[in-house]
Coordinates of C-alpha atoms and ligand atoms in Angstrom, one line a residue:
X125 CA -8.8 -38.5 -1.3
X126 CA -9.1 -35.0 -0.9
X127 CA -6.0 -32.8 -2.8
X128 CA -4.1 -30.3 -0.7
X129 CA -2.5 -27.7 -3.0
X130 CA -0.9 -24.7 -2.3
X131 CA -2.2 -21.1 -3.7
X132 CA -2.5 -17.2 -3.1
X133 CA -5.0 -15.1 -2.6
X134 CA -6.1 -13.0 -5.5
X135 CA -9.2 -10.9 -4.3
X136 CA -10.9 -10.8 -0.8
X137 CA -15.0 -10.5 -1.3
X138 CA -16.1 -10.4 2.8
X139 CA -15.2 -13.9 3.2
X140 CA -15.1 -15.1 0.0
X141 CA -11.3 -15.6 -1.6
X142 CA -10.3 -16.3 -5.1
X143 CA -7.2 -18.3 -4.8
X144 CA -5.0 -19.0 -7.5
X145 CA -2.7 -21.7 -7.6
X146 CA 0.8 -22.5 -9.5
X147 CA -0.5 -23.4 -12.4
X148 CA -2.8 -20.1 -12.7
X149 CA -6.0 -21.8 -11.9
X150 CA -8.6 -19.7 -9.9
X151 CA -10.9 -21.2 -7.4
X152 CA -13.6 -19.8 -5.7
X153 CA -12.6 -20.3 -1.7
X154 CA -14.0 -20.1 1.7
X155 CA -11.8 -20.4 4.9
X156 CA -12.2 -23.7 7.3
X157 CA -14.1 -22.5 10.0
X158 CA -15.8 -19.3 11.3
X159 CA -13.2 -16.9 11.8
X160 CA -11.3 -15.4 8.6
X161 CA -8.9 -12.0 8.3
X162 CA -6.7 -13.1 5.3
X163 CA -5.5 -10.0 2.5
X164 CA -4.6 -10.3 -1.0
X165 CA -1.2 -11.3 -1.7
X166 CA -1.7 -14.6 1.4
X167 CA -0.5 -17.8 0.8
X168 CA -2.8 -20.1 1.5
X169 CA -3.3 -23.9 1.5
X170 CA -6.3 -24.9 0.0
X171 CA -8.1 -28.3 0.1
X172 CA -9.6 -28.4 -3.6
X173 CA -13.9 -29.9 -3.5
X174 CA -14.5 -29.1 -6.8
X175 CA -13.3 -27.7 -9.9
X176 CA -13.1 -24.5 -9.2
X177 CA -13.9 -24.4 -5.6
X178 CA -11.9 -25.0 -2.4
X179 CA -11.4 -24.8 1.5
X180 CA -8.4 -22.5 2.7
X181 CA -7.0 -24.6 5.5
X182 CA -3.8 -23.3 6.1
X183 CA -2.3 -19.8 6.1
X184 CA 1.7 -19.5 5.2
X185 CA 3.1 -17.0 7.9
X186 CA 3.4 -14.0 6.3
X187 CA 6.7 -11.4 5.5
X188 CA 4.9 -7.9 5.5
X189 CA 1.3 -6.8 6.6
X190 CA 0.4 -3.9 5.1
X191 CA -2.7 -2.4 6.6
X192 CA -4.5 0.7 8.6
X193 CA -6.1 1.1 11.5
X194 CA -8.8 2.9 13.8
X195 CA -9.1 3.2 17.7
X196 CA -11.1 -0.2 16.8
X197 CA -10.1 -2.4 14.1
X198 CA -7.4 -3.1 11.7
X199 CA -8.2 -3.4 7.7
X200 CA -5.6 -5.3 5.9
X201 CA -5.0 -4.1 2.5
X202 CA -1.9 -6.8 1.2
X203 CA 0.3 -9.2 2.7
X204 CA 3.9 -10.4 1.9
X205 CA 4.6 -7.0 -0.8
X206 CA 7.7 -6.0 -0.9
X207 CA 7.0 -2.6 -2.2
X208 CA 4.4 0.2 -1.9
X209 CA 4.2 2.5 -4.5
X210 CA 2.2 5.4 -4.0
X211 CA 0.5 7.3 -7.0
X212 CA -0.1 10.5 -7.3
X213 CA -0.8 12.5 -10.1
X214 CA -0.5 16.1 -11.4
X215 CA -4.2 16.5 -11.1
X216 CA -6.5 15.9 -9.5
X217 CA -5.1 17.2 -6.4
X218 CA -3.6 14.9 -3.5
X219 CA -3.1 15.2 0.2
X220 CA 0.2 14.6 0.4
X221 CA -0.5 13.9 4.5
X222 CA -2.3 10.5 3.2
X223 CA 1.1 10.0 1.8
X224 CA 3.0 10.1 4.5
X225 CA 0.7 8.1 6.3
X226 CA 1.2 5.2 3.3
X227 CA 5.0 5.6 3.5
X228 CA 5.0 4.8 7.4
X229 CA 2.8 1.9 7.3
X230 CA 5.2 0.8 4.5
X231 CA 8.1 1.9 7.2
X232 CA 6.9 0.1 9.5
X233 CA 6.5 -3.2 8.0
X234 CA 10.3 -2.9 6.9
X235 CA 8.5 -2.8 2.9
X236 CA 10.4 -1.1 0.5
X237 CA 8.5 2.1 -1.1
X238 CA 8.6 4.5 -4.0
X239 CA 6.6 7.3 -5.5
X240 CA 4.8 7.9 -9.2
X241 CA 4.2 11.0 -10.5
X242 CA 1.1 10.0 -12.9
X243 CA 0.0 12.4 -15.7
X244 CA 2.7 14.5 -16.9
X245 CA 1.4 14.9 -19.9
X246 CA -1.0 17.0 -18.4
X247 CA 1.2 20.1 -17.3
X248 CA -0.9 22.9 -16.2
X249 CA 0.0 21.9 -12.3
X250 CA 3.4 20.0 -13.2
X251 CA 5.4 22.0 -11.3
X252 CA 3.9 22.3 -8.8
X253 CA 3.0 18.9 -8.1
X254 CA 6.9 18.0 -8.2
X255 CA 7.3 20.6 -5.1
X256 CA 4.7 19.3 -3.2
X257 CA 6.8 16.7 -3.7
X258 CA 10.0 17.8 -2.7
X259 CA 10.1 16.7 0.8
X260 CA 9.6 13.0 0.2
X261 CA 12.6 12.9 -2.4
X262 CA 14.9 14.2 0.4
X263 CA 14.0 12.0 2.7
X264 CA 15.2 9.3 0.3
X265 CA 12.2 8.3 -1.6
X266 CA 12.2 7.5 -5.6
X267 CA 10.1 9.5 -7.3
X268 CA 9.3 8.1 -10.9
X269 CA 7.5 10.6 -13.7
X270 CA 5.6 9.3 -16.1
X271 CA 2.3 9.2 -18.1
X272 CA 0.6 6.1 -17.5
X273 CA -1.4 6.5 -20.7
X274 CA 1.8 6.3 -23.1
X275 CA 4.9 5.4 -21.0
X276 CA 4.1 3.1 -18.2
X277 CA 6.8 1.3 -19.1
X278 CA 9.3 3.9 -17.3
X279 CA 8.0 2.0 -14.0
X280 CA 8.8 -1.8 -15.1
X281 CA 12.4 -1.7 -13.9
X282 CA 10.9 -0.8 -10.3
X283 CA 8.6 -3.7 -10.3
X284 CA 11.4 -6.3 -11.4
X285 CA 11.4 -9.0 -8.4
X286 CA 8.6 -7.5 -6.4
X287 CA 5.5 -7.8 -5.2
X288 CA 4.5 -4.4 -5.6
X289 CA 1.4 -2.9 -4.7
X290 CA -0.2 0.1 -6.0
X291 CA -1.8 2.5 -3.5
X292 CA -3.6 5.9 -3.4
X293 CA -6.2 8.1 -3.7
X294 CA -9.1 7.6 -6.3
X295 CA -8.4 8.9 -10.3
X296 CA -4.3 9.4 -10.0
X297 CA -4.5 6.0 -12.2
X298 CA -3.1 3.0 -11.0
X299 CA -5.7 0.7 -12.9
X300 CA -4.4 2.7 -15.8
X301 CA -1.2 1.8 -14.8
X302 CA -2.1 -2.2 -13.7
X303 CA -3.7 -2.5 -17.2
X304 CA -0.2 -1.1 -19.4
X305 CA 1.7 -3.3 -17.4
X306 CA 0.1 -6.3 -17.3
X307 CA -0.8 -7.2 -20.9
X308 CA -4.1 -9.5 -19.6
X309 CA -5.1 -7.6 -16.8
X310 CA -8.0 -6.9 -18.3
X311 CA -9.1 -10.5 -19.6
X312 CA -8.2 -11.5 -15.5
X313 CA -10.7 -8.6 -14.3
X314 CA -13.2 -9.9 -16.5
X315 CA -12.4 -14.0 -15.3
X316 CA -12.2 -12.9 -12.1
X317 CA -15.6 -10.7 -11.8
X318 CA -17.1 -13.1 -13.5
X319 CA -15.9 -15.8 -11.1
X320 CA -17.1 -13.9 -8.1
X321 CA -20.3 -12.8 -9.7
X322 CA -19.7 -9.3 -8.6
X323 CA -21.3 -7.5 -11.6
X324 CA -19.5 -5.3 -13.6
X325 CA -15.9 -4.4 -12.7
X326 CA -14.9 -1.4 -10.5
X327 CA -12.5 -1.0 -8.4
X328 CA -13.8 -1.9 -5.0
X329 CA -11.2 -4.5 -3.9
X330 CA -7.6 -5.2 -4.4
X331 CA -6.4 -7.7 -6.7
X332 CA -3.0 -9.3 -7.3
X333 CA -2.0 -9.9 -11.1
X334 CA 1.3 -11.6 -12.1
X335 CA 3.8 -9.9 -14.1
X336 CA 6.6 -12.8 -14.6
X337 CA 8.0 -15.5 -12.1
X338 CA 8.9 -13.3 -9.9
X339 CA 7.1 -10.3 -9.8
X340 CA 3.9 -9.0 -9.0
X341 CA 1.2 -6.1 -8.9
X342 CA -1.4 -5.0 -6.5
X343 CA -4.0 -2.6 -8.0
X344 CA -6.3 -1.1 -4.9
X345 CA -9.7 0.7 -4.7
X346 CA -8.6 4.5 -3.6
X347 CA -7.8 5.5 -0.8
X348 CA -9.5 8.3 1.3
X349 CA -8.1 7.9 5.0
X350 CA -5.3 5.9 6.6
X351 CA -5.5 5.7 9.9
X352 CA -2.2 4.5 11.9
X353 CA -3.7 3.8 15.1
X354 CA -1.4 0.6 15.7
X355 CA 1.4 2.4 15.5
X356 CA 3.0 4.3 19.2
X357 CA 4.4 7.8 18.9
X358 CA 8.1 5.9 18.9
X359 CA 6.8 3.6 15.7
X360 CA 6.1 7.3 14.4
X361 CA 8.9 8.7 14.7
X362 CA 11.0 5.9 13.3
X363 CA 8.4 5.6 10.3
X364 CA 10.4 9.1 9.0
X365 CA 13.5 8.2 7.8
X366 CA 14.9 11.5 7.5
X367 CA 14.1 11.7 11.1
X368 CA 16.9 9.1 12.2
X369 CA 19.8 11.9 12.2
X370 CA 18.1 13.6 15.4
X371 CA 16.2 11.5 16.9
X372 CA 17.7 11.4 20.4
X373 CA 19.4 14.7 20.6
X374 CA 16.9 16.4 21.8
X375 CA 17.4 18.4 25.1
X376 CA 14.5 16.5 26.7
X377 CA 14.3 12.5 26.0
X378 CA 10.3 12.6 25.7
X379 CA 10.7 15.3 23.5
X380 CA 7.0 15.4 21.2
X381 CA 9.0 17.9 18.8
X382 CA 6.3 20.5 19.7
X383 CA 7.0 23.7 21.7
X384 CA 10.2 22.3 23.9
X385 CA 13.0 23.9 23.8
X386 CA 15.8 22.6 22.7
X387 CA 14.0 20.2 19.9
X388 CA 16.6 18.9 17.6
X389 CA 13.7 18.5 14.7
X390 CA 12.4 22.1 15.2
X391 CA 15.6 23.2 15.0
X392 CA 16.3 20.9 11.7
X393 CA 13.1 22.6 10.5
X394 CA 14.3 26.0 11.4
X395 CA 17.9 25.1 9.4
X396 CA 16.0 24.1 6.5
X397 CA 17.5 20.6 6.7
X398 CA 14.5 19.0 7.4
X399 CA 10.6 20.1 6.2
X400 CA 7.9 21.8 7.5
X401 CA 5.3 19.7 6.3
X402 CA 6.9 16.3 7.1
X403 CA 7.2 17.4 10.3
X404 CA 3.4 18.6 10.3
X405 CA 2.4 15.0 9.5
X406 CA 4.4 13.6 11.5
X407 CA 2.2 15.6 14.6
X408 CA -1.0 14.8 12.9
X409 CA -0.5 11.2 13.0
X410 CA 1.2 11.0 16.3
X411 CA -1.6 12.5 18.2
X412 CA -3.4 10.1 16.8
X413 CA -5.4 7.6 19.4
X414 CA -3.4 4.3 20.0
X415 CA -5.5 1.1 19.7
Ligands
LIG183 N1 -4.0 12.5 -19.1 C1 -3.8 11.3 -18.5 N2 -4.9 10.7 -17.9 C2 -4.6 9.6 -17.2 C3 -3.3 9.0 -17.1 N3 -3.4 7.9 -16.4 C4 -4.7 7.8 -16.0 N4 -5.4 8.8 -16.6 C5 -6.9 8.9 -16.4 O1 -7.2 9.1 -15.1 C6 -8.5 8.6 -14.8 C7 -8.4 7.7 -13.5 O2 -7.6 6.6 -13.8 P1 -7.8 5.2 -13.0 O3 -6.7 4.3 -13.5 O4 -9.2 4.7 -13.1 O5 -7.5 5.7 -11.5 P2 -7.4 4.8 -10.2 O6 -6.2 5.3 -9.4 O7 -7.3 3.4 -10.5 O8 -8.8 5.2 -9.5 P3 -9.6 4.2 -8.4 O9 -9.7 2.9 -8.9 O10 -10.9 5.0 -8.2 O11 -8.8 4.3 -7.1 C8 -8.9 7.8 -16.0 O12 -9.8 8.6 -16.7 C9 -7.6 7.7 -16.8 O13 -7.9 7.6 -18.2 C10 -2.2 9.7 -17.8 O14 -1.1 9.3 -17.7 N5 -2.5 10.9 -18.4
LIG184 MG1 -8.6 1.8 -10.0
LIG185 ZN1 12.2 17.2 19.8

């Protein structure tokens, strides 16, 4: 008799999934039949055929998607967090557009999100890192400082009861960060590459380590473009929280916030209630082509 146990995914490796299962065990997996677009973070059901191998025959429907998107395809990143935290860090530099873009995929999949400052022991561009990121606290978003190196530990409270994953471009140090908060990350990277036969460890995929019963970490490779083709200018729009206070009093109801006049978000803009550069994204992505 074949045994039916339930599991989530791990790593993804094209279509090859390591699945754990409740009692920590790994297994090598490959989906029933041809077609196969699960994420880390999916719960799975998995018929076991060896050891340490097994068929994924069931998918559990799924609380969050968090992915990106083109004019042609979608390219999942996690499913079910309930929290993206994006890390930056006060060098090297950011694009804090690929932010934005992050926090409205997050927006638009109802997950909660925050922000890390990485690196602040490193203080040459300190302050001006915390104004570039300015306009992300007022629209409501945490913004935690630390130094991954020596006080990770400032971001633990965060993670309590989530499944958290970490997200941004390459060197701001979330692997750092993965690796001071989860005391055997680094014995799981080596199981796990070793499991998968994928050579020596880099970040090229995401993986999903526990930190207690009830919490959770996604470290992912960085990231260089997020496209947010799936979303319509109206997902846009409501993707900027700070937004919400206008949105609809503008003179014209298909207002794009450009050059019409009486544009209640130019005119925020022009009162210095709401910022330039959110606003700037907000265009960048919007005129982006739909899927
Ligand atoms: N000074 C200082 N360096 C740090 C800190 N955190 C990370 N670093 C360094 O920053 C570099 C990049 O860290 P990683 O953790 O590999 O960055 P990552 O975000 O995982 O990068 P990718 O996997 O490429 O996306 C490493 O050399 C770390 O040692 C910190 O708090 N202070
Ligand atoms: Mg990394
Ligand atoms: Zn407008």
């Amino acid at each position: 008799m074949k045994r039916v146990l339930p599991g989530v995914v791990v790593a993804v490796h094209g279509r090859h999934y390591l699945v754990r299962l409740d009692d920590d065990h790994l297994l090598n997996c490959f989906p029933r039949g041809k077609k196969s677009n699960l994420a880390c973070g999916d719960r799975v059901t998995i018929e076991r055929t060896a050891p340490d191998q097994g068929v994924i025959t069931d998918l559990a429907e799924r609380t969050s998607l968090f992915f990106r998107s083109d004019e042609y395809r979608e390219k999942l990143i996690a499913a079910n967090v309930t929290q993206v935290v994006v890390v930056v860090a006060t060098e090297p530099g950011f694009s804090d557009e690929l932010m934005s873009r992050c926090l409205a995929a997050a927006e638009e999949q109802r997950i909660g999100a925050a922000i890390v400052l990485n690196k602040v022991d490193l203080t040459a561009h300190l302050e001006a890192t915390r104004a570039q990121l300015e306009p992300f606290r007022r629209a409501g978003y945490p913004v935690v400082e630390l130094s991954a190196k020596s006080g990770a530990a400032a971001l633990a409270p965060l993670l309590h009861g989530q499944i958290s994953i970490l997200v941004g471009q390459s060197g701001m140090g979330k692997s750092t960060l993965v690796n001071a908060l989860v005391p055997d990350a680094r014995a799981a990277t080596r199981e796990i590459s070793a499991a998968l036969d994928s050579g020596k460890h880099t970040t090229t995929f995401s993986r999903l380590y526990r930190i207690d019963r009830n919490s959770a970490l996604i470290d992912s490779p960085g990231l260089q473009v997020f496209g947010l083709a799936h979303l319509s200018r109206q997902d846009v729009e409501a993707a900027f929280p700070e937004f919400r206070p206008y949105l609809g009093n503008c003179r014209f109801r298909d207002c794009r916030h450009n050059t019409e006049p009486g544009c209640a978000l130019r005119a925020a803009v022009q009162q210095g209630t709401l910022d330039s550069r959110r606003l700037a994204h907000f265009h960048a992505i919007a005129s982006e082509p739909i899927r």
